[in-house]
JSON list of C-alpha atoms in Angstrom, two decimals:
[
{"chain": "A", "resi": 1, "resn": "SER", "atom": "CA", "xyz": [143.30, 23.46, 78.39]},
{"chain": "A", "resi": 2, "resn": "GLN", "atom": "CA", "xyz": [142.27, 27.00, 77.56]},
{"chain": "A", "resi": 3, "resn": "THR", "atom": "CA", "xyz": [143.09, 28.65, 74.26]},
{"chain": "A", "resi": 4, "resn": "ILE", "atom": "CA", "xyz": [142.40, 32.04, 72.77]},
{"chain": "A", "resi": 5, "resn": "HIS", "atom": "CA", "xyz": [141.98, 32.61, 69.06]},
{"chain": "A", "resi": 6, "resn": "GLN", "atom": "CA", "xyz": [142.25, 35.98, 67.40]},
{"chain": "A", "resi": 7, "resn": "TRP", "atom": "CA", "xyz": [141.91, 36.77, 63.72]},
{"chain": "A", "resi": 8, "resn": "PRO", "atom": "CA", "xyz": [142.92, 37.98, 61.26]},
{"chain": "A", "resi": 9, "resn": "ALA", "atom": "CA", "xyz": [146.64, 38.17, 61.91]},
{"chain": "A", "resi": 10, "resn": "THR", "atom": "CA", "xyz": [147.13, 41.11, 59.57]},
{"chain": "A", "resi": 11, "resn": "LEU", "atom": "CA", "xyz": [144.71, 43.52, 57.99]},
{"chain": "A", "resi": 12, "resn": "VAL", "atom": "CA", "xyz": [145.15, 46.43, 55.60]},
{"chain": "A", "resi": 13, "resn": "GLN", "atom": "CA", "xyz": [142.13, 48.68, 55.32]},
{"chain": "A", "resi": 14, "resn": "PRO", "atom": "CA", "xyz": [141.46, 52.01, 53.60]},
{"chain": "A", "resi": 15, "resn": "VAL", "atom": "CA", "xyz": [140.47, 55.05, 55.61]},
{"chain": "A", "resi": 16, "resn": "GLY", "atom": "CA", "xyz": [136.72, 55.19, 56.09]},
{"chain": "A", "resi": 17, "resn": "SER", "atom": "CA", "xyz": [136.16, 51.45, 55.77]},
{"chain": "A", "resi": 18, "resn": "PRO", "atom": "CA", "xyz": [134.55, 49.32, 58.51]},
{"chain": "A", "resi": 19, "resn": "LEU", "atom": "CA", "xyz": [136.42, 47.01, 60.86]},
{"chain": "A", "resi": 20, "resn": "SER", "atom": "CA", "xyz": [135.62, 43.78, 62.61]},
{"chain": "A", "resi": 21, "resn": "LEU", "atom": "CA", "xyz": [138.18, 41.86, 64.66]},
{"chain": "A", "resi": 22, "resn": "GLU", "atom": "CA", "xyz": [137.11, 38.70, 66.40]},
{"chain": "A", "resi": 23, "resn": "CYS", "atom": "CA", "xyz": [138.39, 36.88, 69.44]},
{"chain": "A", "resi": 24, "resn": "THR", "atom": "CA", "xyz": [137.18, 33.62, 70.96]},
{"chain": "A", "resi": 25, "resn": "VAL", "atom": "CA", "xyz": [138.24, 31.73, 74.05]},
{"chain": "A", "resi": 26, "resn": "GLU", "atom": "CA", "xyz": [137.95, 27.99, 74.44]},
{"chain": "A", "resi": 27, "resn": "GLY", "atom": "CA", "xyz": [138.12, 25.75, 77.47]},
{"chain": "A", "resi": 28, "resn": "THR", "atom": "CA", "xyz": [136.69, 28.09, 80.08]},
{"chain": "A", "resi": 29, "resn": "SER", "atom": "CA", "xyz": [133.42, 29.79, 80.91]},
{"chain": "A", "resi": 30, "resn": "ASN", "atom": "CA", "xyz": [132.55, 33.35, 81.90]},
{"chain": "A", "resi": 31, "resn": "PRO", "atom": "CA", "xyz": [136.01, 34.79, 81.29]},
{"chain": "A", "resi": 32, "resn": "ASN", "atom": "CA", "xyz": [136.81, 38.46, 81.56]},
{"chain": "A", "resi": 33, "resn": "LEU", "atom": "CA", "xyz": [137.70, 39.68, 78.08]},
{"chain": "A", "resi": 34, "resn": "TYR", "atom": "CA", "xyz": [139.91, 42.56, 77.04]},
{"chain": "A", "resi": 35, "resn": "TRP", "atom": "CA", "xyz": [140.97, 44.49, 73.94]},
{"chain": "A", "resi": 36, "resn": "TYR", "atom": "CA", "xyz": [144.33, 46.24, 74.03]},
{"chain": "A", "resi": 37, "resn": "ARG", "atom": "CA", "xyz": [146.12, 48.32, 71.40]},
{"chain": "A", "resi": 38, "resn": "GLN", "atom": "CA", "xyz": [149.88, 48.52, 71.11]},
{"chain": "A", "resi": 39, "resn": "ALA", "atom": "CA", "xyz": [151.21, 51.46, 69.11]},
{"chain": "A", "resi": 40, "resn": "ALA", "atom": "CA", "xyz": [154.66, 51.14, 67.59]},
{"chain": "A", "resi": 41, "resn": "GLY", "atom": "CA", "xyz": [157.33, 51.35, 70.28]},
{"chain": "A", "resi": 42, "resn": "ARG", "atom": "CA", "xyz": [154.82, 51.92, 73.05]},
{"chain": "A", "resi": 43, "resn": "GLY", "atom": "CA", "xyz": [153.09, 49.98, 75.78]},
{"chain": "A", "resi": 44, "resn": "LEU", "atom": "CA", "xyz": [149.66, 48.46, 75.80]},
{"chain": "A", "resi": 45, "resn": "GLN", "atom": "CA", "xyz": [146.61, 50.67, 76.02]},
{"chain": "A", "resi": 46, "resn": "LEU", "atom": "CA", "xyz": [143.40, 49.16, 77.38]},
{"chain": "A", "resi": 47, "resn": "LEU", "atom": "CA", "xyz": [140.53, 49.85, 75.01]},
{"chain": "A", "resi": 48, "resn": "PHE", "atom": "CA", "xyz": [137.63, 47.75, 76.31]},
{"chain": "A", "resi": 49, "resn": "TYR", "atom": "CA", "xyz": [136.91, 45.09, 78.85]},
{"chain": "A", "resi": 50, "resn": "SER", "atom": "CA", "xyz": [133.91, 42.87, 79.47]},
{"chain": "A", "resi": 51, "resn": "VAL", "atom": "CA", "xyz": [132.93, 40.87, 82.54]},
{"chain": "A", "resi": 52, "resn": "GLY", "atom": "CA", "xyz": [129.90, 39.19, 80.93]},
{"chain": "A", "resi": 53, "resn": "ILE", "atom": "CA", "xyz": [127.68, 38.89, 77.87]},
{"chain": "A", "resi": 54, "resn": "GLY", "atom": "CA", "xyz": [126.56, 42.30, 76.69]},
{"chain": "A", "resi": 55, "resn": "GLN", "atom": "CA", "xyz": [128.63, 44.09, 79.37]},
{"chain": "A", "resi": 56, "resn": "ILE", "atom": "CA", "xyz": [131.21, 46.38, 77.81]},
{"chain": "A", "resi": 57, "resn": "SER", "atom": "CA", "xyz": [133.34, 48.99, 79.55]},
{"chain": "A", "resi": 58, "resn": "SER", "atom": "CA", "xyz": [135.19, 51.54, 77.44]},
{"chain": "A", "resi": 59, "resn": "GLU", "atom": "CA", "xyz": [138.42, 53.02, 78.67]},
{"chain": "A", "resi": 60, "resn": "VAL", "atom": "CA", "xyz": [139.31, 55.47, 75.93]},
{"chain": "A", "resi": 61, "resn": "PRO", "atom": "CA", "xyz": [136.93, 57.65, 73.87]},
{"chain": "A", "resi": 62, "resn": "GLN", "atom": "CA", "xyz": [137.60, 56.66, 70.31]},
{"chain": "A", "resi": 63, "resn": "ASN", "atom": "CA", "xyz": [136.40, 55.55, 66.96]},
{"chain": "A", "resi": 64, "resn": "LEU", "atom": "CA", "xyz": [136.07, 51.94, 68.06]},
{"chain": "A", "resi": 65, "resn": "SER", "atom": "CA", "xyz": [133.39, 49.86, 69.76]},
{"chain": "A", "resi": 66, "resn": "ALA", "atom": "CA", "xyz": [133.27, 46.38, 71.25]},
{"chain": "A", "resi": 67, "resn": "SER", "atom": "CA", "xyz": [130.61, 43.75, 71.64]},
{"chain": "A", "resi": 68, "resn": "ARG", "atom": "CA", "xyz": [130.28, 40.43, 73.44]},
{"chain": "A", "resi": 69, "resn": "PRO", "atom": "CA", "xyz": [127.45, 38.52, 71.79]},
{"chain": "A", "resi": 70, "resn": "GLN", "atom": "CA", "xyz": [128.41, 35.21, 73.39]},
{"chain": "A", "resi": 71, "resn": "ASP", "atom": "CA", "xyz": [130.15, 34.22, 76.60]},
{"chain": "A", "resi": 72, "resn": "ARG", "atom": "CA", "xyz": [133.50, 33.51, 74.96]},
{"chain": "A", "resi": 73, "resn": "GLN", "atom": "CA", "xyz": [133.36, 35.83, 71.96]},
{"chain": "A", "resi": 74, "resn": "PHE", "atom": "CA", "xyz": [134.63, 39.39, 71.89]},
{"chain": "A", "resi": 75, "resn": "ILE", "atom": "CA", "xyz": [134.45, 41.62, 68.82]},
{"chain": "A", "resi": 76, "resn": "LEU", "atom": "CA", "xyz": [136.16, 44.92, 68.11]},
{"chain": "A", "resi": 77, "resn": "SER", "atom": "CA", "xyz": [134.48, 47.09, 65.49]},
{"chain": "A", "resi": 78, "resn": "SER", "atom": "CA", "xyz": [134.55, 50.40, 63.75]},
{"chain": "A", "resi": 79, "resn": "LYS", "atom": "CA", "xyz": [132.13, 51.93, 61.28]},
{"chain": "A", "resi": 80, "resn": "LYS", "atom": "CA", "xyz": [134.76, 54.16, 59.68]},
{"chain": "A", "resi": 81, "resn": "LEU", "atom": "CA", "xyz": [138.48, 53.65, 60.23]},
{"chain": "A", "resi": 82, "resn": "LEU", "atom": "CA", "xyz": [140.87, 56.53, 60.77]},
{"chain": "A", "resi": 83, "resn": "LEU", "atom": "CA", "xyz": [144.60, 56.62, 60.07]},
{"chain": "A", "resi": 84, "resn": "SER", "atom": "CA", "xyz": [145.16, 56.82, 63.82]},
{"chain": "A", "resi": 85, "resn": "ASP", "atom": "CA", "xyz": [143.46, 53.44, 64.29]},
{"chain": "A", "resi": 86, "resn": "SER", "atom": "CA", "xyz": [146.54, 51.70, 62.90]},
{"chain": "A", "resi": 87, "resn": "GLY", "atom": "CA", "xyz": [148.29, 49.51, 65.43]},
{"chain": "A", "resi": 88, "resn": "PHE", "atom": "CA", "xyz": [148.68, 46.07, 66.90]},
{"chain": "A", "resi": 89, "resn": "TYR", "atom": "CA", "xyz": [145.49, 44.86, 68.57]},
{"chain": "A", "resi": 90, "resn": "LEU", "atom": "CA", "xyz": [145.56, 42.23, 71.24]},
{"chain": "A", "resi": 91, "resn": "CYS", "atom": "CA", "xyz": [142.68, 40.30, 72.73]},
{"chain": "A", "resi": 92, "resn": "ALA", "atom": "CA", "xyz": [143.14, 38.83, 76.18]},
{"chain": "A", "resi": 93, "resn": "TRP", "atom": "CA", "xyz": [141.26, 37.01, 78.92]},
{"chain": "A", "resi": 94, "resn": "ASP", "atom": "CA", "xyz": [141.48, 36.10, 82.56]},
{"chain": "A", "resi": 95, "resn": "ARG", "atom": "CA", "xyz": [139.36, 34.13, 85.04]},
{"chain": "A", "resi": 96, "resn": "ALA", "atom": "CA", "xyz": [139.49, 36.83, 87.67]},
{"chain": "A", "resi": 97, "resn": "ASP", "atom": "CA", "xyz": [141.23, 40.15, 87.32]},
{"chain": "A", "resi": 98, "resn": "GLY", "atom": "CA", "xyz": [144.67, 39.98, 88.80]},
{"chain": "A", "resi": 99, "resn": "GLU", "atom": "CA", "xyz": [145.06, 36.26, 88.34]},
{"chain": "A", "resi": 100, "resn": "LYS", "atom": "CA", "xyz": [146.79, 35.93, 84.98]},
{"chain": "A", "resi": 101, "resn": "LEU", "atom": "CA", "xyz": [146.11, 37.67, 81.70]},
{"chain": "A", "resi": 102, "resn": "PHE", "atom": "CA", "xyz": [146.35, 35.40, 78.65]},
{"chain": "A", "resi": 103, "resn": "PHE", "atom": "CA", "xyz": [146.82, 37.02, 75.24]},
{"chain": "A", "resi": 104, "resn": "GLY", "atom": "CA", "xyz": [145.85, 36.13, 71.72]},
{"chain": "A", "resi": 105, "resn": "SER", "atom": "CA", "xyz": [148.40, 36.30, 68.92]},
{"chain": "A", "resi": 106, "resn": "GLY", "atom": "CA", "xyz": [147.33, 39.79, 67.88]},
{"chain": "A", "resi": 107, "resn": "THR", "atom": "CA", "xyz": [146.16, 41.58, 64.73]},
{"chain": "A", "resi": 108, "resn": "GLN", "atom": "CA", "xyz": [148.36, 44.08, 62.93]},
{"chain": "A", "resi": 109, "resn": "LEU", "atom": "CA", "xyz": [146.01, 46.69, 61.47]},
{"chain": "A", "resi": 110, "resn": "SER", "atom": "CA", "xyz": [147.26, 49.16, 58.90]},
{"chain": "A", "resi": 111, "resn": "VAL", "atom": "CA", "xyz": [144.89, 51.90, 57.83]},
{"chain": "A", "resi": 112, "resn": "LEU", "atom": "CA", "xyz": [146.00, 53.56, 54.58]},
{"chain": "B", "resi": 1, "resn": "ALA", "atom": "CA", "xyz": [145.79, 57.25, 88.90]},
{"chain": "B", "resi": 2, "resn": "GLN", "atom": "CA", "xyz": [148.07, 54.26, 88.91]},
{"chain": "B", "resi": 3, "resn": "THR", "atom": "CA", "xyz": [151.08, 54.41, 86.64]},
{"chain": "B", "resi": 4, "resn": "VAL", "atom": "CA", "xyz": [153.86, 52.02, 85.66]},
{"chain": "B", "resi": 5, "resn": "THR", "atom": "CA", "xyz": [157.26, 53.32, 84.59]},
{"chain": "B", "resi": 6, "resn": "GLN", "atom": "CA", "xyz": [160.03, 51.45, 82.85]},
{"chain": "B", "resi": 7, "resn": "SER", "atom": "CA", "xyz": [162.96, 53.82, 82.54]},
{"chain": "B", "resi": 8, "resn": "GLN", "atom": "CA", "xyz": [165.20, 51.61, 80.40]},
{"chain": "B", "resi": 9, "resn": "PRO", "atom": "CA", "xyz": [164.01, 51.64, 76.78]},
{"chain": "B", "resi": 10, "resn": "GLU", "atom": "CA", "xyz": [166.76, 49.28, 75.64]},
{"chain": "B", "resi": 11, "resn": "MET", "atom": "CA", "xyz": [169.27, 46.97, 77.27]},
{"chain": "B", "resi": 12, "resn": "SER", "atom": "CA", "xyz": [171.73, 44.35, 76.14]},
{"chain": "B", "resi": 13, "resn": "VAL", "atom": "CA", "xyz": [173.46, 41.49, 77.92]},
{"chain": "B", "resi": 14, "resn": "GLN", "atom": "CA", "xyz": [175.97, 38.85, 76.98]},
{"chain": "B", "resi": 15, "resn": "GLU", "atom": "CA", "xyz": [174.76, 35.29, 76.78]},
{"chain": "B", "resi": 16, "resn": "ALA", "atom": "CA", "xyz": [175.06, 33.48, 80.15]},
{"chain": "B", "resi": 17, "resn": "GLU", "atom": "CA", "xyz": [175.28, 36.77, 82.04]},
{"chain": "B", "resi": 18, "resn": "THR", "atom": "CA", "xyz": [172.72, 38.27, 84.41]},
{"chain": "B", "resi": 19, "resn": "VAL", "atom": "CA", "xyz": [170.61, 41.33, 83.68]},
{"chain": "B", "resi": 20, "resn": "THR", "atom": "CA", "xyz": [168.12, 43.32, 85.73]},
{"chain": "B", "resi": 21, "resn": "LEU", "atom": "CA", "xyz": [165.20, 45.24, 84.26]},
{"chain": "B", "resi": 22, "resn": "SER", "atom": "CA", "xyz": [163.69, 48.05, 86.31]},
{"chain": "B", "resi": 23, "resn": "CYS", "atom": "CA", "xyz": [160.06, 48.92, 86.94]},
{"chain": "B", "resi": 24, "resn": "THR", "atom": "CA", "xyz": [158.45, 51.39, 89.29]},
{"chain": "B", "resi": 25, "resn": "TYR", "atom": "CA", "xyz": [154.80, 51.97, 89.88]},
{"chain": "B", "resi": 26, "resn": "ASP", "atom": "CA", "xyz": [152.60, 54.45, 91.65]},
{"chain": "B", "resi": 27, "resn": "THR", "atom": "CA", "xyz": [149.53, 53.53, 93.67]},
{"chain": "B", "resi": 28, "resn": "SER", "atom": "CA", "xyz": [147.91, 54.42, 96.95]},
{"chain": "B", "resi": 29, "resn": "GLU", "atom": "CA", "xyz": [146.39, 50.96, 97.28]},
{"chain": "B", "resi": 30, "resn": "ASN", "atom": "CA", "xyz": [147.73, 48.18, 99.45]},
{"chain": "B", "resi": 31, "resn": "ASN", "atom": "CA", "xyz": [146.35, 45.20, 97.57]},
{"chain": "B", "resi": 32, "resn": "TYR", "atom": "CA", "xyz": [147.50, 44.68, 93.99]},
{"chain": "B", "resi": 33, "resn": "TYR", "atom": "CA", "xyz": [149.33, 42.35, 91.65]},
{"chain": "B", "resi": 34, "resn": "LEU", "atom": "CA", "xyz": [152.43, 42.90, 89.55]},
{"chain": "B", "resi": 35, "resn": "PHE", "atom": "CA", "xyz": [153.54, 41.07, 86.43]},
{"chain": "B", "resi": 36, "resn": "TRP", "atom": "CA", "xyz": [156.34, 40.82, 83.95]},
{"chain": "B", "resi": 37, "resn": "TYR", "atom": "CA", "xyz": [155.37, 39.91, 80.40]},
{"chain": "B", "resi": 38, "resn": "LYS", "atom": "CA", "xyz": [157.70, 38.99, 77.56]},
{"chain": "B", "resi": 39, "resn": "GLN", "atom": "CA", "xyz": [156.98, 39.85, 73.92]},
{"chain": "B", "resi": 40, "resn": "PRO", "atom": "CA", "xyz": [159.42, 38.12, 71.55]},
{"chain": "B", "resi": 41, "resn": "PRO", "atom": "CA", "xyz": [159.67, 39.04, 67.86]},
{"chain": "B", "resi": 42, "resn": "SER", "atom": "CA", "xyz": [156.60, 36.87, 67.22]},
{"chain": "B", "resi": 43, "resn": "ARG", "atom": "CA", "xyz": [154.70, 39.51, 69.27]},
{"chain": "B", "resi": 44, "resn": "GLN", "atom": "CA", "xyz": [152.99, 36.85, 71.36]},
{"chain": "B", "resi": 45, "resn": "MET", "atom": "CA", "xyz": [152.66, 38.16, 74.92]},
{"chain": "B", "resi": 46, "resn": "ILE", "atom": "CA", "xyz": [153.91, 35.61, 77.43]},
{"chain": "B", "resi": 47, "resn": "LEU", "atom": "CA", "xyz": [153.58, 35.82, 81.19]},
{"chain": "B", "resi": 48, "resn": "VAL", "atom": "CA", "xyz": [157.00, 35.57, 82.82]},
{"chain": "B", "resi": 49, "resn": "ILE", "atom": "CA", "xyz": [156.26, 36.06, 86.48]},
{"chain": "B", "resi": 50, "resn": "ARG", "atom": "CA", "xyz": [153.57, 37.29, 88.87]},
{"chain": "B", "resi": 51, "resn": "GLN", "atom": "CA", "xyz": [153.84, 38.86, 92.31]},
{"chain": "B", "resi": 52, "resn": "GLU", "atom": "CA", "xyz": [151.11, 39.37, 94.88]},
{"chain": "B", "resi": 53, "resn": "ALA", "atom": "CA", "xyz": [151.64, 42.57, 96.85]},
{"chain": "B", "resi": 54, "resn": "TYR", "atom": "CA", "xyz": [150.69, 41.01, 100.18]},
{"chain": "B", "resi": 55, "resn": "LYS", "atom": "CA", "xyz": [153.46, 38.43, 99.84]},
{"chain": "B", "resi": 56, "resn": "GLN", "atom": "CA", "xyz": [156.84, 39.56, 101.08]},
{"chain": "B", "resi": 57, "resn": "GLN", "atom": "CA", "xyz": [158.64, 36.69, 99.41]},
{"chain": "B", "resi": 58, "resn": "ASN", "atom": "CA", "xyz": [159.95, 37.50, 95.95]},
{"chain": "B", "resi": 59, "resn": "ALA", "atom": "CA", "xyz": [158.51, 35.38, 93.15]},
{"chain": "B", "resi": 60, "resn": "THR", "atom": "CA", "xyz": [160.83, 33.16, 91.12]},
{"chain": "B", "resi": 61, "resn": "GLU", "atom": "CA", "xyz": [160.34, 31.13, 87.94]},
{"chain": "B", "resi": 62, "resn": "ASN", "atom": "CA", "xyz": [163.42, 29.16, 86.96]},
{"chain": "B", "resi": 63, "resn": "ARG", "atom": "CA", "xyz": [165.97, 31.73, 85.69]},
{"chain": "B", "resi": 64, "resn": "PHE", "atom": "CA", "xyz": [163.61, 34.64, 86.32]},
{"chain": "B", "resi": 65, "resn": "SER", "atom": "CA", "xyz": [163.22, 36.30, 89.68]},
{"chain": "B", "resi": 66, "resn": "VAL", "atom": "CA", "xyz": [161.94, 39.61, 90.96]},
{"chain": "B", "resi": 67, "resn": "ASN", "atom": "CA", "xyz": [163.06, 42.08, 93.57]},
{"chain": "B", "resi": 68, "resn": "PHE", "atom": "CA", "xyz": [159.82, 43.44, 95.00]},
{"chain": "B", "resi": 69, "resn": "GLN", "atom": "CA", "xyz": [160.28, 46.50, 97.21]},
{"chain": "B", "resi": 70, "resn": "LYS", "atom": "CA", "xyz": [156.78, 47.50, 98.27]},
{"chain": "B", "resi": 71, "resn": "ALA", "atom": "CA", "xyz": [157.71, 50.61, 100.20]},
{"chain": "B", "resi": 72, "resn": "ALA", "atom": "CA", "xyz": [159.79, 51.89, 97.32]},
{"chain": "B", "resi": 73, "resn": "LYS", "atom": "CA", "xyz": [157.15, 50.77, 94.79]},
{"chain": "B", "resi": 74, "resn": "SER", "atom": "CA", "xyz": [159.80, 49.00, 92.80]},
{"chain": "B", "resi": 75, "resn": "PHE", "atom": "CA", "xyz": [159.49, 45.69, 90.94]},
{"chain": "B", "resi": 76, "resn": "SER", "atom": "CA", "xyz": [162.62, 44.69, 89.04]},
{"chain": "B", "resi": 77, "resn": "LEU", "atom": "CA", "xyz": [163.13, 41.53, 86.99]},
{"chain": "B", "resi": 78, "resn": "LYS", "atom": "CA", "xyz": [166.38, 39.60, 87.13]},
{"chain": "B", "resi": 79, "resn": "ILE", "atom": "CA", "xyz": [167.23, 37.20, 84.36]},
{"chain": "B", "resi": 80, "resn": "SER", "atom": "CA", "xyz": [170.03, 34.82, 85.21]},
{"chain": "B", "resi": 81, "resn": "ASP", "atom": "CA", "xyz": [172.10, 32.83, 82.71]},
{"chain": "B", "resi": 82, "resn": "SER", "atom": "CA", "xyz": [170.66, 34.86, 79.83]},
{"chain": "B", "resi": 83, "resn": "GLN", "atom": "CA", "xyz": [169.87, 32.92, 76.69]},
{"chain": "B", "resi": 84, "resn": "LEU", "atom": "CA", "xyz": [169.47, 34.08, 73.10]},
{"chain": "B", "resi": 85, "resn": "GLY", "atom": "CA", "xyz": [165.78, 33.18, 73.37]},
{"chain": "B", "resi": 86, "resn": "ASP", "atom": "CA", "xyz": [165.37, 35.81, 76.07]},
{"chain": "B", "resi": 87, "resn": "THR", "atom": "CA", "xyz": [165.72, 38.50, 73.40]},
{"chain": "B", "resi": 88, "resn": "ALA", "atom": "CA", "xyz": [162.37, 40.27, 73.57]},
{"chain": "B", "resi": 89, "resn": "MET", "atom": "CA", "xyz": [160.43, 43.28, 74.73]},
{"chain": "B", "resi": 90, "resn": "TYR", "atom": "CA", "xyz": [159.64, 43.05, 78.44]},
{"chain": "B", "resi": 91, "resn": "PHE", "atom": "CA", "xyz": [156.63, 44.76, 79.95]},
{"chain": "B", "resi": 92, "resn": "CYS", "atom": "CA", "xyz": [155.92, 45.41, 83.58]},
{"chain": "B", "resi": 93, "resn": "ALA", "atom": "CA", "xyz": [152.23, 45.48, 84.52]},
{"chain": "B", "resi": 94, "resn": "PHE", "atom": "CA", "xyz": [150.07, 46.33, 87.53]},
{"chain": "B", "resi": 95, "resn": "ILE", "atom": "CA", "xyz": [146.49, 45.68, 88.49]},
{"chain": "B", "resi": 96, "resn": "GLN", "atom": "CA", "xyz": [144.37, 46.51, 91.46]},
{"chain": "B", "resi": 97, "resn": "PRO", "atom": "CA", "xyz": [141.83, 43.67, 91.91]},
{"chain": "B", "resi": 98, "resn": "GLY", "atom": "CA", "xyz": [138.29, 44.63, 91.07]},
{"chain": "B", "resi": 99, "resn": "THR", "atom": "CA", "xyz": [139.22, 47.27, 88.51]},
{"chain": "B", "resi": 100, "resn": "TYR", "atom": "CA", "xyz": [139.84, 44.98, 85.51]},
{"chain": "B", "resi": 101, "resn": "LYS", "atom": "CA", "xyz": [142.50, 47.46, 84.39]},
{"chain": "B", "resi": 102, "resn": "TYR", "atom": "CA", "xyz": [145.89, 45.95, 83.82]},
{"chain": "B", "resi": 103, "resn": "ILE", "atom": "CA", "xyz": [148.25, 48.89, 83.40]},
{"chain": "B", "resi": 104, "resn": "PHE", "atom": "CA", "xyz": [151.38, 48.31, 81.38]},
{"chain": "B", "resi": 105, "resn": "GLY", "atom": "CA", "xyz": [154.67, 50.15, 81.23]},
{"chain": "B", "resi": 106, "resn": "THR", "atom": "CA", "xyz": [156.20, 51.21, 77.91]},
{"chain": "B", "resi": 107, "resn": "GLY", "atom": "CA", "xyz": [158.55, 48.24, 77.85]},
{"chain": "B", "resi": 108, "resn": "THR", "atom": "CA", "xyz": [162.26, 47.48, 77.82]},
{"chain": "B", "resi": 109, "resn": "ARG", "atom": "CA", "xyz": [163.77, 45.97, 74.70]},
{"chain": "B", "resi": 110, "resn": "LEU", "atom": "CA", "xyz": [166.33, 43.37, 75.76]},
{"chain": "B", "resi": 111, "resn": "LYS", "atom": "CA", "xyz": [168.89, 41.97, 73.37]},
{"chain": "B", "resi": 112, "resn": "VAL", "atom": "CA", "xyz": [170.97, 38.96, 74.37]},
{"chain": "B", "resi": 113, "resn": "LEU", "atom": "CA", "xyz": [174.30, 38.93, 72.55]},
{"chain": "B", "resi": 114, "resn": "ALA", "atom": "CA", "xyz": [176.10, 35.76, 71.53]}
]
């Protein structure tokens, strides 16, 4: 069966510090991978998606970047965090877009 | 641009009763998929139900069913025999195949009362 792992679960970082959130999928190959952000009391905002190794599409101009160094690994990064980067970050995958989107357990990021 | 609107920020229902959550969407496309996701207090996003736009038959999953009105661009979720475990945030979502962009509504917080 397929599983998705996302870590860490919580993270408190000072403004201006770097960020690295990691997500891995097991039990499938060539998944589509996604990073979403959920602000408090709001819906999910698509940040990045990837359809293959090294292929990253950005949806929102921002302080963040994403990379896919391996088929089932998706990384969300920042060189310098801003207060506005605080939120709940969710990694997700699907086999084909529109089929089903499976989510990781999320990372609560607080930038202080 | 496609949009998804959930006009009910919060709802409550008595245990064992039925509740309907509303969702409308805007698109000019004919082929798309619609979803309802549940986010309990654990914040784990769980797929509740999926509807293919080309299917006229409404999707059902046990106590969960949808009322899909394509012409009206409406996609409501009905929860029958509500249980305390149904307490969660519910998100409606839309995707046009080939875009890789699942678009989510702002959610409806449902509380099931004992």
